[in-house]
Amino acid sequence: MHHSAKGSRDASTVAHVKALQSVITFLLLYVIFFISLLVEISFPSGHSFVLILRTHKLKQASCSVLRWLRCRSKDVRTLIHFRDHGEYS
């Protein structure tokens, strides 16, 4: 049996082209998803940093926590120094 073609594209060619377009679209979306997953694994707290830096109250709160942590680390270093050098009473 011989299929009659209309012009240069018959129904089979059109179906194959659409299927190929679907596969390429799927692969492209999969690659984009995979790259975004790698970025999220590499920088897991990136979204948190964006939220903190863009929100005034969160920025103030994070600065306050960082100051408190810095102060506490100085206290701990002082205690360790006194303990190691016998100056601790």
mmCIF file with all atom_site columns, C-alpha atoms in Angstrom, residues 8-59:
data_model
loop_
_atom_site.group_PDB
_atom_site.id
_atom_site.type_symbol
_atom_site.label_atom_id
_atom_site.label_alt_id
_atom_site.label_comp_id
_atom_site.label_asym_id
_atom_site.label_entity_id
_atom_site.label_seq_id
_atom_site.pdbx_PDB_ins_code
_atom_site.Cartn_x
_atom_site.Cartn_y
_atom_site.Cartn_z
_atom_site.occupancy
_atom_site.B_iso_or_equiv
_atom_site.pdbx_formal_charge
_atom_site.auth_seq_id
_atom_site.auth_comp_id
_atom_site.auth_asym_id
_atom_site.auth_atom_id
_atom_site.pdbx_PDB_model_num
ATOM 1  C CA . SER A 1 8  ? 6.315  17.446 1.754  1.00 0.00 ? 8  SER A CA 1
ATOM 2  C CA . ARG A 1 9  ? 4.616  16.529 5.048  1.00 0.00 ? 9  ARG A CA 1
ATOM 3  C CA . ASP A 1 10 ? 2.305  13.667 5.612  1.00 0.00 ? 10 ASP A CA 1
ATOM 4  C CA . ALA A 1 11 ? 0.512  12.765 8.855  1.00 0.00 ? 11 ALA A CA 1
ATOM 5  C CA . SER A 1 12 ? 3.302  10.462 10.002 1.00 0.00 ? 12 SER A CA 1
ATOM 6  C CA . THR A 1 13 ? 5.966  13.165 9.630  1.00 0.00 ? 13 THR A CA 1
ATOM 7  C CA . VAL A 1 14 ? 3.817  15.709 11.480 1.00 0.00 ? 14 VAL A CA 1
ATOM 8  C CA . ALA A 1 15 ? 3.268  13.233 14.324 1.00 0.00 ? 15 ALA A CA 1
ATOM 9  C CA . HIS A 1 16 ? 6.997  12.496 14.547 1.00 0.00 ? 16 HIS A CA 1
ATOM 10 C CA . VAL A 1 17 ? 7.884  16.207 14.595 1.00 0.00 ? 17 VAL A CA 1
ATOM 11 C CA . LYS A 1 18 ? 5.376  16.869 17.392 1.00 0.00 ? 18 LYS A CA 1
ATOM 12 C CA . ALA A 1 19 ? 6.684  13.892 19.367 1.00 0.00 ? 19 ALA A CA 1
ATOM 13 C CA . LEU A 1 20 ? 10.261 15.132 18.947 1.00 0.00 ? 20 LEU A CA 1
ATOM 14 C CA . GLN A 1 21 ? 9.240  18.614 20.098 1.00 0.00 ? 21 GLN A CA 1
ATOM 15 C CA . SER A 1 22 ? 7.604  17.109 23.182 1.00 0.00 ? 22 SER A CA 1
ATOM 16 C CA . VAL A 1 23 ? 10.698 15.075 24.052 1.00 0.00 ? 23 VAL A CA 1
ATOM 17 C CA . ILE A 1 24 ? 13.008 18.076 23.587 1.00 0.00 ? 24 ILE A CA 1
ATOM 18 C CA . THR A 1 25 ? 10.733 20.248 25.745 1.00 0.00 ? 25 THR A CA 1
ATOM 19 C CA . PHE A 1 26 ? 10.680 17.587 28.462 1.00 0.00 ? 26 PHE A CA 1
ATOM 20 C CA . LEU A 1 27 ? 14.473 17.248 28.415 1.00 0.00 ? 27 LEU A CA 1
ATOM 21 C CA . LEU A 1 28 ? 14.917 21.025 28.563 1.00 0.00 ? 28 LEU A CA 1
ATOM 22 C CA . LEU A 1 29 ? 12.588 21.323 31.559 1.00 0.00 ? 29 LEU A CA 1
ATOM 23 C CA . TYR A 1 30 ? 14.330 18.393 33.248 1.00 0.00 ? 30 TYR A CA 1
ATOM 24 C CA . VAL A 1 31 ? 17.748 20.030 32.786 1.00 0.00 ? 31 VAL A CA 1
ATOM 25 C CA . ILE A 1 32 ? 16.425 23.316 34.229 1.00 0.00 ? 32 ILE A CA 1
ATOM 26 C CA . PHE A 1 33 ? 14.971 21.428 37.206 1.00 0.00 ? 33 PHE A CA 1
ATOM 27 C CA . PHE A 1 34 ? 18.250 19.566 37.763 1.00 0.00 ? 34 PHE A CA 1
ATOM 28 C CA . ILE A 1 35 ? 20.309 22.770 37.656 1.00 0.00 ? 35 ILE A CA 1
ATOM 29 C CA . SER A 1 36 ? 17.971 24.491 40.109 1.00 0.00 ? 36 SER A CA 1
ATOM 30 C CA . LEU A 1 37 ? 18.218 21.457 42.395 1.00 0.00 ? 37 LEU A CA 1
ATOM 31 C CA . LEU A 1 38 ? 22.024 21.644 42.315 1.00 0.00 ? 38 LEU A CA 1
ATOM 32 C CA . VAL A 1 39 ? 21.911 25.344 43.132 1.00 0.00 ? 39 VAL A CA 1
ATOM 33 C CA . GLU A 1 40 ? 19.547 24.692 46.052 1.00 0.00 ? 40 GLU A CA 1
ATOM 34 C CA . ILE A 1 41 ? 21.833 21.952 47.390 1.00 0.00 ? 41 ILE A CA 1
ATOM 35 C CA . SER A 1 42 ? 24.897 24.166 46.996 1.00 0.00 ? 42 SER A CA 1
ATOM 36 C CA . PHE A 1 43 ? 23.287 27.195 48.619 1.00 0.00 ? 43 PHE A CA 1
ATOM 37 C CA . PRO A 1 44 ? 20.507 25.871 50.868 1.00 0.00 ? 44 PRO A CA 1
ATOM 38 C CA . SER A 1 45 ? 20.061 29.067 52.836 1.00 0.00 ? 45 SER A CA 1
ATOM 39 C CA . GLY A 1 46 ? 20.078 31.414 49.856 1.00 0.00 ? 46 GLY A CA 1
ATOM 40 C CA . HIS A 1 47 ? 16.353 32.011 50.062 1.00 0.00 ? 47 HIS A CA 1
ATOM 41 C CA . SER A 1 48 ? 16.640 32.803 53.765 1.00 0.00 ? 48 SER A CA 1
ATOM 42 C CA . PHE A 1 49 ? 19.364 35.372 53.106 1.00 0.00 ? 49 PHE A CA 1
ATOM 43 C CA . VAL A 1 50 ? 17.218 37.080 50.491 1.00 0.00 ? 50 VAL A CA 1
ATOM 44 C CA . LEU A 1 51 ? 14.289 37.258 52.908 1.00 0.00 ? 51 LEU A CA 1
ATOM 45 C CA . ILE A 1 52 ? 16.445 38.572 55.746 1.00 0.00 ? 52 ILE A CA 1
ATOM 46 C CA . LEU A 1 53 ? 18.174 41.206 53.642 1.00 0.00 ? 53 LEU A CA 1
ATOM 47 C CA . ARG A 1 54 ? 14.922 42.467 52.099 1.00 0.00 ? 54 ARG A CA 1
ATOM 48 C CA . THR A 1 55 ? 12.803 42.637 55.269 1.00 0.00 ? 55 THR A CA 1
ATOM 49 C CA . HIS A 1 56 ? 13.718 45.416 57.698 1.00 0.00 ? 56 HIS A CA 1
ATOM 50 C CA . LYS A 1 57 ? 12.486 43.657 60.864 1.00 0.00 ? 57 LYS A CA 1
ATOM 51 C CA . LEU A 1 58 ? 14.231 40.388 59.969 1.00 0.00 ? 58 LEU A CA 1
ATOM 52 C CA . LYS A 1 59 ? 17.416 42.296 59.199 1.00 0.00 ? 59 LYS A CA 1
#
